[in-house]
XYZ file of C-alpha atoms in Angstrom:
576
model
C 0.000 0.000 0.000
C 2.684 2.463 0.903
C 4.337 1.499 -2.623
C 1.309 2.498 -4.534
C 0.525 5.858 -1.989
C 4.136 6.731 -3.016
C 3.967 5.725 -6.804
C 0.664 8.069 -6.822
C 2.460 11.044 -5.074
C 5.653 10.775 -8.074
C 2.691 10.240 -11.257
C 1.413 13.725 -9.733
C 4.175 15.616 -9.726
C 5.587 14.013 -12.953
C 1.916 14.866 -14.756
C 2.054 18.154 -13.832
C 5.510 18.884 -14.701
C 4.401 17.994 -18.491
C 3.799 20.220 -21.240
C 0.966 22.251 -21.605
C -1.718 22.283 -24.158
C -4.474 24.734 -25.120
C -7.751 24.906 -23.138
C -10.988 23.464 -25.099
C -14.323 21.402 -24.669
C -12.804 17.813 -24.416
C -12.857 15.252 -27.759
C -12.226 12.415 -24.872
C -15.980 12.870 -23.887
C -17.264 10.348 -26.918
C -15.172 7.865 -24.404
C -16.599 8.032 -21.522
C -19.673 6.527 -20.635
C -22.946 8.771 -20.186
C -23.674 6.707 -17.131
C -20.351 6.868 -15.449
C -20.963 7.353 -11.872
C -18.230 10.215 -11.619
C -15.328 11.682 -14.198
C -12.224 13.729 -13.000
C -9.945 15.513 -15.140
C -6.800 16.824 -14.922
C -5.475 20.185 -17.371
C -1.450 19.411 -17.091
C -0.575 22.099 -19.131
C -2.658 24.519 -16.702
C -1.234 23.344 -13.570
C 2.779 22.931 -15.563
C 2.702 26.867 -16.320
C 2.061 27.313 -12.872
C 5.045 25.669 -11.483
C 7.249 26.697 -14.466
C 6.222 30.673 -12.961
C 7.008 28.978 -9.352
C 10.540 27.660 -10.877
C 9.652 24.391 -10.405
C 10.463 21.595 -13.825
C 10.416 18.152 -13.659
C 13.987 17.640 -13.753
C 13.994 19.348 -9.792
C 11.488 17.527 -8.671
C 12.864 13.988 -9.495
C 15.939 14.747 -8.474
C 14.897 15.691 -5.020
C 12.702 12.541 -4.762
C 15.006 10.246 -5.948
C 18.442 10.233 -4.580
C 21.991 8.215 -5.461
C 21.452 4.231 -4.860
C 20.780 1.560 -7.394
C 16.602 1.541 -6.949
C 16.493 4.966 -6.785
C 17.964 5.124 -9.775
C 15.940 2.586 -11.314
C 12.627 4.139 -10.912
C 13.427 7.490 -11.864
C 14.766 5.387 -15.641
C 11.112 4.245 -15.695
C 9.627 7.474 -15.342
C 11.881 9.354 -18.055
C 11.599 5.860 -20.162
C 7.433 6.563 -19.568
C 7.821 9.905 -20.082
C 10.142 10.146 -23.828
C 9.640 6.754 -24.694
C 5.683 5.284 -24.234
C 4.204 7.824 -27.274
C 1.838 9.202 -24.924
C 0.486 12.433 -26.091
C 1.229 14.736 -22.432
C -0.158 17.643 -23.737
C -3.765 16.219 -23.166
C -6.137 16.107 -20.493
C -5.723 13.541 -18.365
C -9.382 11.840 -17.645
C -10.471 9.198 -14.492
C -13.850 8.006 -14.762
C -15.840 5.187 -12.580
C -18.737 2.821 -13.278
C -21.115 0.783 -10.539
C -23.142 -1.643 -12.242
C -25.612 -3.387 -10.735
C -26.100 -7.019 -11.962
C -29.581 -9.861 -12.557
C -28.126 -11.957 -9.036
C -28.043 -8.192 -7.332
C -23.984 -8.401 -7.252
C -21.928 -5.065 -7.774
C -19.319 -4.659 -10.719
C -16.915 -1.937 -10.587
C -14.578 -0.040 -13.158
C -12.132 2.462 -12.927
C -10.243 3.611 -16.431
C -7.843 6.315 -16.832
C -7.919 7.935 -20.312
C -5.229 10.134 -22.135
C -3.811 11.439 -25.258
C -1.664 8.936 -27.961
C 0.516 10.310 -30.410
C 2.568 7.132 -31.346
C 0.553 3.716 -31.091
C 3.242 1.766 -32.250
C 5.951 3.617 -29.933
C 3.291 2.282 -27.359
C 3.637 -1.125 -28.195
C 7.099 -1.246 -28.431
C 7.356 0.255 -24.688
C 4.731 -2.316 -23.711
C 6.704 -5.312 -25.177
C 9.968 -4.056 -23.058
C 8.859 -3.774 -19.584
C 8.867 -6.514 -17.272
C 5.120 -6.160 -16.262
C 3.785 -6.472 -20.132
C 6.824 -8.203 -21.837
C 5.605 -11.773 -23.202
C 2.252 -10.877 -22.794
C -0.477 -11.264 -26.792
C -1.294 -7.554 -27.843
C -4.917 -8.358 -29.855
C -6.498 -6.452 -32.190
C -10.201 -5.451 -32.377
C -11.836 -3.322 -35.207
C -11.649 -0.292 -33.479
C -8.683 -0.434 -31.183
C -5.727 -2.388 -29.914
C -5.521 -4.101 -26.411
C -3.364 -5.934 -24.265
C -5.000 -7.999 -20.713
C -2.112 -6.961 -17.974
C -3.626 -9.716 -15.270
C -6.839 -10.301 -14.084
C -8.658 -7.045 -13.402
C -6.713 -4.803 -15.482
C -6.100 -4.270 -19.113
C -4.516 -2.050 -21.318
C -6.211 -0.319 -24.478
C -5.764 2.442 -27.413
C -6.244 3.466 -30.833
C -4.211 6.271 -32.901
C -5.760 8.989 -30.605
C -6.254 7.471 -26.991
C -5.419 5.343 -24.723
C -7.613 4.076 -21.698
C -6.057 1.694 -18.519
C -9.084 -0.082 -16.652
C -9.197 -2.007 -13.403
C -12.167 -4.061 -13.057
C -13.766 -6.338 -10.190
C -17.267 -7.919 -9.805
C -17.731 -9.266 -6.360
C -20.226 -12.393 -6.805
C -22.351 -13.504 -3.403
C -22.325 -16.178 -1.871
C -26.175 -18.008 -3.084
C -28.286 -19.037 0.169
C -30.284 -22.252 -0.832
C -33.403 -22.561 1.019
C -33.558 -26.568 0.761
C -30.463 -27.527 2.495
C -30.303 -23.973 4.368
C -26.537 -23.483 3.319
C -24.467 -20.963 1.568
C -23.460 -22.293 -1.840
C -20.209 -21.044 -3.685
C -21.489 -18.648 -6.202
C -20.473 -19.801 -9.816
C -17.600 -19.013 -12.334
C -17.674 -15.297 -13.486
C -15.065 -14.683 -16.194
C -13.979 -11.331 -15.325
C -11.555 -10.812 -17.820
C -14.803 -11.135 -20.583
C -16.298 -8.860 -18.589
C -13.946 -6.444 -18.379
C -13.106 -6.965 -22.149
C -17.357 -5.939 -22.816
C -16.732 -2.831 -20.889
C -14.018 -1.607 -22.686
C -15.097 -2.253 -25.929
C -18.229 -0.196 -25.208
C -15.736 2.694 -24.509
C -14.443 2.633 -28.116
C -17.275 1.739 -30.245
C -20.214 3.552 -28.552
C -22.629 6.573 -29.897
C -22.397 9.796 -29.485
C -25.556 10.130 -27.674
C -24.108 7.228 -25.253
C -21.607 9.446 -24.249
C -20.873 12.074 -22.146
C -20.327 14.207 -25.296
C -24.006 13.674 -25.455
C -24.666 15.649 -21.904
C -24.556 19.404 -22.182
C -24.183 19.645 -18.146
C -20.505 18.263 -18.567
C -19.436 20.117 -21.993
C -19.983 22.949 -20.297
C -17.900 23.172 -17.493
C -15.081 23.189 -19.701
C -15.610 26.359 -20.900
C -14.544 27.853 -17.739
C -10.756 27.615 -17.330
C -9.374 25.889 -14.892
C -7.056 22.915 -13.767
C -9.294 20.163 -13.371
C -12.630 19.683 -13.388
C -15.001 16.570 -11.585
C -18.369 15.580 -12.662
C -20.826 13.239 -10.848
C -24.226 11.687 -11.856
C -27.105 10.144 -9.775
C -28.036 7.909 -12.688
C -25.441 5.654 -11.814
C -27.628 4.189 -8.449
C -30.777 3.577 -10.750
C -29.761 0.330 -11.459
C -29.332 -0.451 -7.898
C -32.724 1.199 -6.906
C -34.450 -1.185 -9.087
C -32.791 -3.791 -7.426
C -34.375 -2.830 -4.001
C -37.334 -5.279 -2.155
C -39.707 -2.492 -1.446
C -40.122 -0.012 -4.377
C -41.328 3.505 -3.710
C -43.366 5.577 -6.323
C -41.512 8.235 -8.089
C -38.013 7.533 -6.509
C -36.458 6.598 -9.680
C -37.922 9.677 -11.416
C -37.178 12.196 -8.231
C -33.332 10.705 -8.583
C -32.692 10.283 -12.328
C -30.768 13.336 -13.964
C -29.217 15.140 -10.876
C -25.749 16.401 -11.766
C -23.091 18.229 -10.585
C -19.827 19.748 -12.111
C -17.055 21.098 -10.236
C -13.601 22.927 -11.526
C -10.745 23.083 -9.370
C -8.093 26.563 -9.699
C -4.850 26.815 -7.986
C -4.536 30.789 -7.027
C -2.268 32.888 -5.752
C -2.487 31.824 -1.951
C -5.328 29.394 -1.972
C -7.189 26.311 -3.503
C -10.593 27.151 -5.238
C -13.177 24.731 -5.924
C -16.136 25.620 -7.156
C -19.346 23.373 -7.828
C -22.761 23.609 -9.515
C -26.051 21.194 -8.185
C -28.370 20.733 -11.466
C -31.372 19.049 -10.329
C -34.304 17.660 -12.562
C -37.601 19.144 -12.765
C -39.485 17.123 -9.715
C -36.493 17.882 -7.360
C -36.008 21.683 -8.394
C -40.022 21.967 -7.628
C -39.519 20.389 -4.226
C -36.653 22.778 -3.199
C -38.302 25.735 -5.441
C -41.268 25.226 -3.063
C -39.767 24.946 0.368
C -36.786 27.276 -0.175
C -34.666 27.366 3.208
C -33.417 30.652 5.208
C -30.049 31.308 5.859
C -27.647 30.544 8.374
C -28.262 32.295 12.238
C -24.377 33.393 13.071
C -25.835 34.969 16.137
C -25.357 30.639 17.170
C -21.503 31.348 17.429
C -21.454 34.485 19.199
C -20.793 33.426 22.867
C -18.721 30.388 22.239
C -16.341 30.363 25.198
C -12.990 29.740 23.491
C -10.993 31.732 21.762
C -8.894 28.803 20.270
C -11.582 27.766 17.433
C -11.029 24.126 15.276
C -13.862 23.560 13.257
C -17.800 25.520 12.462
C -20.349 23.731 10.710
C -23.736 26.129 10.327
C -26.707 24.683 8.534
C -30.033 26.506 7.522
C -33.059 24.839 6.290
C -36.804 24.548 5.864
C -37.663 21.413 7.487
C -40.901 21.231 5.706
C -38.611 20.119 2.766
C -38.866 16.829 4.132
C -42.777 16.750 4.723
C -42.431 17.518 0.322
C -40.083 14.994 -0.197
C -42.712 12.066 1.549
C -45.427 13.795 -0.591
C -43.330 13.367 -3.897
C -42.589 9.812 -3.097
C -46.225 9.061 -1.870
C -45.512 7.641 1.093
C -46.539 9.883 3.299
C -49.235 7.719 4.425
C -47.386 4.744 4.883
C -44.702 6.914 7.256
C -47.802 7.962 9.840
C -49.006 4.632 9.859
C -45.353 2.748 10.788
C -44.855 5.660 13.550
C -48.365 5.919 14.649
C -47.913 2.768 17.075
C -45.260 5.037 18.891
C -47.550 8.049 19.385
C -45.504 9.576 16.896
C -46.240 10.992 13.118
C -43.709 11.769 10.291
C -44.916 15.910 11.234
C -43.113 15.489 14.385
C -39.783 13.958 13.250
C -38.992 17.542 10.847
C -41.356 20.128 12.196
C -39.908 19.284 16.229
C -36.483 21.708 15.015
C -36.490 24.800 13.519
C -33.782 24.167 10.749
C -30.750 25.953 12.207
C -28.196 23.927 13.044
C -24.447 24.424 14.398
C -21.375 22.767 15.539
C -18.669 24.690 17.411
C -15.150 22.343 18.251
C -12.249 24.019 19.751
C -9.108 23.301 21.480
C -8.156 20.373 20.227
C -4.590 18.680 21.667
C -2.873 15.941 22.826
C -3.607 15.408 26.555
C -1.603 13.361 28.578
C -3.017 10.851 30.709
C -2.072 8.217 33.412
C -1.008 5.001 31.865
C -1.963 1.686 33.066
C 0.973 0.829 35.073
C 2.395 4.189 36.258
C 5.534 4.901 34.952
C 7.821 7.840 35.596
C 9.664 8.041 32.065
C 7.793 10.489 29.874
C 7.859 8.130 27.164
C 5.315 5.762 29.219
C 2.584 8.513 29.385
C -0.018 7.725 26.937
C -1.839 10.412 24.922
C -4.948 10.924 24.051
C -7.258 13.634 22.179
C -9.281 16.225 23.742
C -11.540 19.124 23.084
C -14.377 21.635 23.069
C -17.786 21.146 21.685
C -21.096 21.933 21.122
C -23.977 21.103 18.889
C -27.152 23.405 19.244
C -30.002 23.560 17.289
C -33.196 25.321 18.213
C -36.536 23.941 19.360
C -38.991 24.294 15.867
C -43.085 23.163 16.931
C -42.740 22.949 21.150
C -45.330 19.985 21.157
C -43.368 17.892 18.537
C -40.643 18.211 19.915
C -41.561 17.373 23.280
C -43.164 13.674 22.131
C -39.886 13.015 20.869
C -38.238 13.720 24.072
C -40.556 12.014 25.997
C -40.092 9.154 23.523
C -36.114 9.079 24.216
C -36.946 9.239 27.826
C -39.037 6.085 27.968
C -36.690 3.998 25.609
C -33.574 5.259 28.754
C -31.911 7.376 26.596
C -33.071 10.400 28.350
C -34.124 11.894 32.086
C -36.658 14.043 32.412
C -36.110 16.937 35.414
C -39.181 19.192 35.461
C -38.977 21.197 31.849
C -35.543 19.336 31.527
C -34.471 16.881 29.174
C -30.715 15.264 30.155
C -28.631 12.338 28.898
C -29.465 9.083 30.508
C -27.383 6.894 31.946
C -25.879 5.186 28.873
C -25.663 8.736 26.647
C -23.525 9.671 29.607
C -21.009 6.972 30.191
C -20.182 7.073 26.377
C -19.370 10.774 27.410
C -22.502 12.748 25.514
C -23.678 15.908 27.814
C -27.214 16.902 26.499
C -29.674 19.582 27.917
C -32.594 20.376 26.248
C -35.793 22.439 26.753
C -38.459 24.159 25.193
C -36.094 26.661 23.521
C -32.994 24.588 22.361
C -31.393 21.266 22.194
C -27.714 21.465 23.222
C -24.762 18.442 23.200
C -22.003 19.307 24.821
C -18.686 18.228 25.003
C -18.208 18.748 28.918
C -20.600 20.328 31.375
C -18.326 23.693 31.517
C -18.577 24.105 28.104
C -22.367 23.991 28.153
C -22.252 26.512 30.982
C -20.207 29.153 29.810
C -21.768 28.602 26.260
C -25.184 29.354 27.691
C -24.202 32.267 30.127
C -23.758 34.364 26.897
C -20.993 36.436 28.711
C -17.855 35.201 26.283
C -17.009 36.436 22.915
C -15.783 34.107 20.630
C -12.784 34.665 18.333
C -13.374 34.014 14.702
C -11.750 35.099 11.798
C -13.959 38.619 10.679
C -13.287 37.796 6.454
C -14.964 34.114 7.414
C -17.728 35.957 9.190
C -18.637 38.116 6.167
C -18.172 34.867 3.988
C -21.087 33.524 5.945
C -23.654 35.852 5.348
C -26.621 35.061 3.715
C -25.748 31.352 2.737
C -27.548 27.676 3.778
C -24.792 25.641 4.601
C -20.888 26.828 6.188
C -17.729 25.065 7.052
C -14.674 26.144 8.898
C -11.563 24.104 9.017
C -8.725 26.112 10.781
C -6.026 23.809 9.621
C -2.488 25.299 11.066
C -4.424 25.448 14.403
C -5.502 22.369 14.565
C -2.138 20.928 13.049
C -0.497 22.921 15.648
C -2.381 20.746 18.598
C -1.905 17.474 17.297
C 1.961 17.735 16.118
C 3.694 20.065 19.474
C 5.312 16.747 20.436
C 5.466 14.171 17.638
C 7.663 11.644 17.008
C 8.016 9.812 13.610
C 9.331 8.749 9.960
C 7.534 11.700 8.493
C 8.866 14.927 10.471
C 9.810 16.721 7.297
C 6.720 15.909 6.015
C 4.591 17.341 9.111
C 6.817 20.489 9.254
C 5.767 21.314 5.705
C 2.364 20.776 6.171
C 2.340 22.750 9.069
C 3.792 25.761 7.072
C 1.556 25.443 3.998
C -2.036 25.450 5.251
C -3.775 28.225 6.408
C -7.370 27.320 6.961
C -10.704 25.875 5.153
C -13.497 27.064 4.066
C -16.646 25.881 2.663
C -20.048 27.409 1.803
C -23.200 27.055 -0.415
C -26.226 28.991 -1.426
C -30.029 28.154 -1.552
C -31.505 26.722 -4.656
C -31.663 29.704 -7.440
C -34.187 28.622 -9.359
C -32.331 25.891 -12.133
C -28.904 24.801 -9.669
C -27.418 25.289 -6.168
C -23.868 26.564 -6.224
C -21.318 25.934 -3.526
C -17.751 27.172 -3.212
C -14.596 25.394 -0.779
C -11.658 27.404 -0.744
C -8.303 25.968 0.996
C -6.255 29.028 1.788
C -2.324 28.685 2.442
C -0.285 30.027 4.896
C 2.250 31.698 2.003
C -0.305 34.315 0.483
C 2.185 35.151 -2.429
C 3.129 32.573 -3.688
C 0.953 29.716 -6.156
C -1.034 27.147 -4.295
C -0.205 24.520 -6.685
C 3.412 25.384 -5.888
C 3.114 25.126 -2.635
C 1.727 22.024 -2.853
C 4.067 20.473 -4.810
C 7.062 20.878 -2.369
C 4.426 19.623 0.368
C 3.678 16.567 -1.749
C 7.442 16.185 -2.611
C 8.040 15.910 0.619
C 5.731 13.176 1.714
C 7.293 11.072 -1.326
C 10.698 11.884 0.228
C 10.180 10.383 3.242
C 8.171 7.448 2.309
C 11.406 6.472 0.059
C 13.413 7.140 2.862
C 11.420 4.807 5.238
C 10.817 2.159 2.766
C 14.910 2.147 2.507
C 14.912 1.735 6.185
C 12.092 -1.326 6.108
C 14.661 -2.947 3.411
C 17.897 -2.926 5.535
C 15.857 -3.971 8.520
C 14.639 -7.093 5.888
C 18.090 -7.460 4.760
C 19.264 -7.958 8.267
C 16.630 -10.355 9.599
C 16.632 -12.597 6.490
C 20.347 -13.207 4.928
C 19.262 -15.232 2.026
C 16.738 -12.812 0.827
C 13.005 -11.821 2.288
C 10.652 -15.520 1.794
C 8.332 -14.753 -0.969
C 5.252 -15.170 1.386
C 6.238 -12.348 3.460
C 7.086 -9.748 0.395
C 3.737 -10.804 -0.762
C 1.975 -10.081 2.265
């Protein structure tokens, strides 16, 4: 696992490094499957003007990853032999797109192909026939496109203009057999035909099969950035069918929801920025029961002036009321919960829709060991805190059967107008308190306190603050704070690594609007610590680092081999 984290970390910086090209609506779409589940795509030449502005080539960055002895020097051959030799076209975007397919006997299949630019197919196949991996292994020919079958899951294929790598699995399940009330061993499944179907579909299928087909994903190429992701909802029809209990107009309340994303690495910070394009039934639901906006005045007397994380919600909880309405199974809902006292009315309509989480001081505390020890090394460590959930109180009477619902199951206590954790919420360490005005879980009993008093101020970052206003959902990650708490006194392989990520992020922030009308837009925004300078650069040295260090242990877990096993590591053991 650490081979392939580290192999990852190298193709990144290596990809980016590579020449750029010019910025257009994709050709690879006629590829890619109009029911892939997601796509991701990477714009090299984007991201390699960046770090050419930064000073950063590829030629620096595999030197400072790979060092002087013999494997070392080995992979950094394969990379340049990948990179001048393999007739890859580098000035393309790089594509990643997944499939879930839901199968007759209800079993899962799952594909994951990478697709890219060819400029030389046979400079391809003489690479292929070279390396160790591929070398002895039949290169057929279809119609429309060569391929090669690496080993089971995973095959290799291309014509003059692309080339696509796929990994494939289908999980089969065990079959239960009711006569002799046993599990039976489910039955071949040739994988590799399988796999073979699916990738033949990616070269020989319409137009108006593929994503070229879908407006929604054109699109967001016409804004320029340096990669872009897509998702689709269509992909979980299959399994929806698939389910015991069908419920009217799920398929059609599901079917066509997308969303498109591009990624931008600015001066200082990450930007992502995402669109939400719902179909016609959905956009009515959320046109119809649009939600408010987020109540700051929720963070205003947090006692701590040492802030983690924020999480503020807004909503109309009536939404959910639509949603059973839509479906039609409204009906059905009051009837399950009616033995309990209860109706579907009083599950949303109990809180008002504004929700927020507050954490703060997180650290390392240091606590007694089992067997006390004086050396400092003995002392165990563990996490700790600040928190508090509150969200308040919507229809008093709803929420008040709930309660007293929670308090006859013994999750709850009821003191007068007081609702408290019971005795088992409490040994797992939850503090509730909740009334007719608010419902409040609480780290510790302090916090609670001072949160309630309303006499502290809490310290937040003012340009957050204003990037709150007016928005349905917020999310506040301060990262060099938190990194700050967790890594005073750490120990490791990877100190390099943690000092640089220390020094490179700043904080987090995520927000997103109500429904407009045709899409809901959200923004997340990863700000660095160096203002000045390119994120992507940053980055880089950040991810350079990492890779550093995991060559540098993996160096050490080979002497230590060497050592233990003079004749060379048993084969059972590398494998494992």
């Amino acid at each position: 696992m650490k081979r392939v984290v580290y192999q990852a970390l190298v193709a990144f910086l290596f990809v980016v490094t590579l020449p750029s090209c010019k910025h257009e609506i994709p050709k690879e779409a006629k590829y890619i499957p109009k029911e892939a589940s997601f796509v991701l795509a990477l714009d090299p030449g984007q991201m390699k003007d960046k770090l050419q502005k930064g000073g950063i080539n590829v030629d620096t960055l595999l030197s400072k990853v790979f060092k002087s002895d013999s494997i070392d020097m080995r992979d950094k051959a394969k990379l340049e032999e990948l990179k001048n030799n393999a007739g890859i076209n580098w000035s393309n975007k790089i594509f990643v797109f997944g499939l879930q397919k839901t199968h007759a006997d209800n079993s899962l299949s799952n594909s994951f192909s990478l697709l890219g630019g060819l400029e030389d197919a046979a400079k391809l196949e003489a690479y292929l026939k070279k390396q160790e991996e591929t070398k002895g292994r039949e290169i057929k020919k279809e119609k429309d496109y060569r391929y090669l079958i690496n080993n089971e899951g995973s095959m290799l294929a291309w014509n003059d203009q692309q080339v696509i790598v796929t990994i494939y699995t289908h999980n089969l399940k065990p079959v239960y057999d009711t006569i002799t009330m046993s599990f039976k061993k489910p039955p071949h499944l040739n994988t590799e035909e399988e796999m073979k179907r699916e990738v033949d579909h990616y070269f020989t299928q319409k137009i108006k099969e593929s994503m070229a087909d879908l407006s929604v994903f054109s699109d967001m190429f016409k804004e320029k950035a340096d990669g872009y992701a897509f998702t689709s909802a269509n992909s979980s029809l299959a399994a929806l069918s698939m389910m015991p209990f069908q419920l009217p107009k799920l398929e059609e309340l599901v079917k066509d929801n997308y969303v498109t994303a591009t990624l931008s690495f600015e001066d200082g910070k990450i930007l992502a920025k995402s669109t939400s394009y719902t179909n016609q039934l959905l956009s009515s639901v959320l046109k119809q029961y649009a939600g408010p906006t987020v109540n700051l005045s929720m963070l205003d007397h947090y006692p701590s002036q040492n802030i983690n994380a924020i999480m503020l919600a807004a909503f109309n909880p009536e939404i959910f009321g639509g949603l059973l309405k839509q479906l039609e199974v409204e009906g059905l809902a009051n009837n399950f919960l009616e033995k309990s006292g209860l109706s579907s009315q009083d599950l949303y309509k109990s809180l008002k829709g504004d929700i927020a989480v507050i954490v703060s001081d997180f650290g390392m505390a240091a606590t007694e060991p089992e067997a006390k020890q004086d050396e400092r090394s003995m002392i165990r460590k563990k996490p700790v805190g600040r928190m508090i959930l509150t969200a308040p109180v919507g229809d008093k009477v709803s929420f008040a059967k709930l309660m007293d619902k929670a308090v006859e199951q013994g999750f709850l206590v009821k003191q007068k107008n007081v609702y408290k954790a019971g005795n088992l919420l409490s040994i797992a360490g939850m503090y509730i308190m909740a009334d007719d005005k608010n419902l409040v879980v609480a780290s510790d009993s302090v916090t609670y306190s001072e949160y309630m008093a309303q006499t502290s101020k809490v310290a937040i970052n003012k340009e957050a603050l204003d990037r709150f206003k007016g928005k349905s959902t917020v999310f506040y990650f301060d990262v060099a704070n938190t990194l700050n708490g967790f890594t005073k006194e750490t120990k490791g392989n990877f100190q390099q690594s943690l000092k640089t990520a220390k020094n490179t992020f700043k904080d987090v922030l995520a927000t997103s609007d109500n429904f407009d009308g045709k899409s809901i837009k959200a923004q997340l925004e990863i700000r660095m610590q160096n203002e000045k300078q390119n994120s992507l650069v940053t980055l880089t040295s950040l991810i350079t680092d990492i890779a550093v260090d995991m060559r540098v242990q993996a160096k050490k877990e080979r002497e230590i081999e060497e050592k233990m096993f003079l004749g060379g590591v048993p084969p059972i053991i590398r494998t494992n």
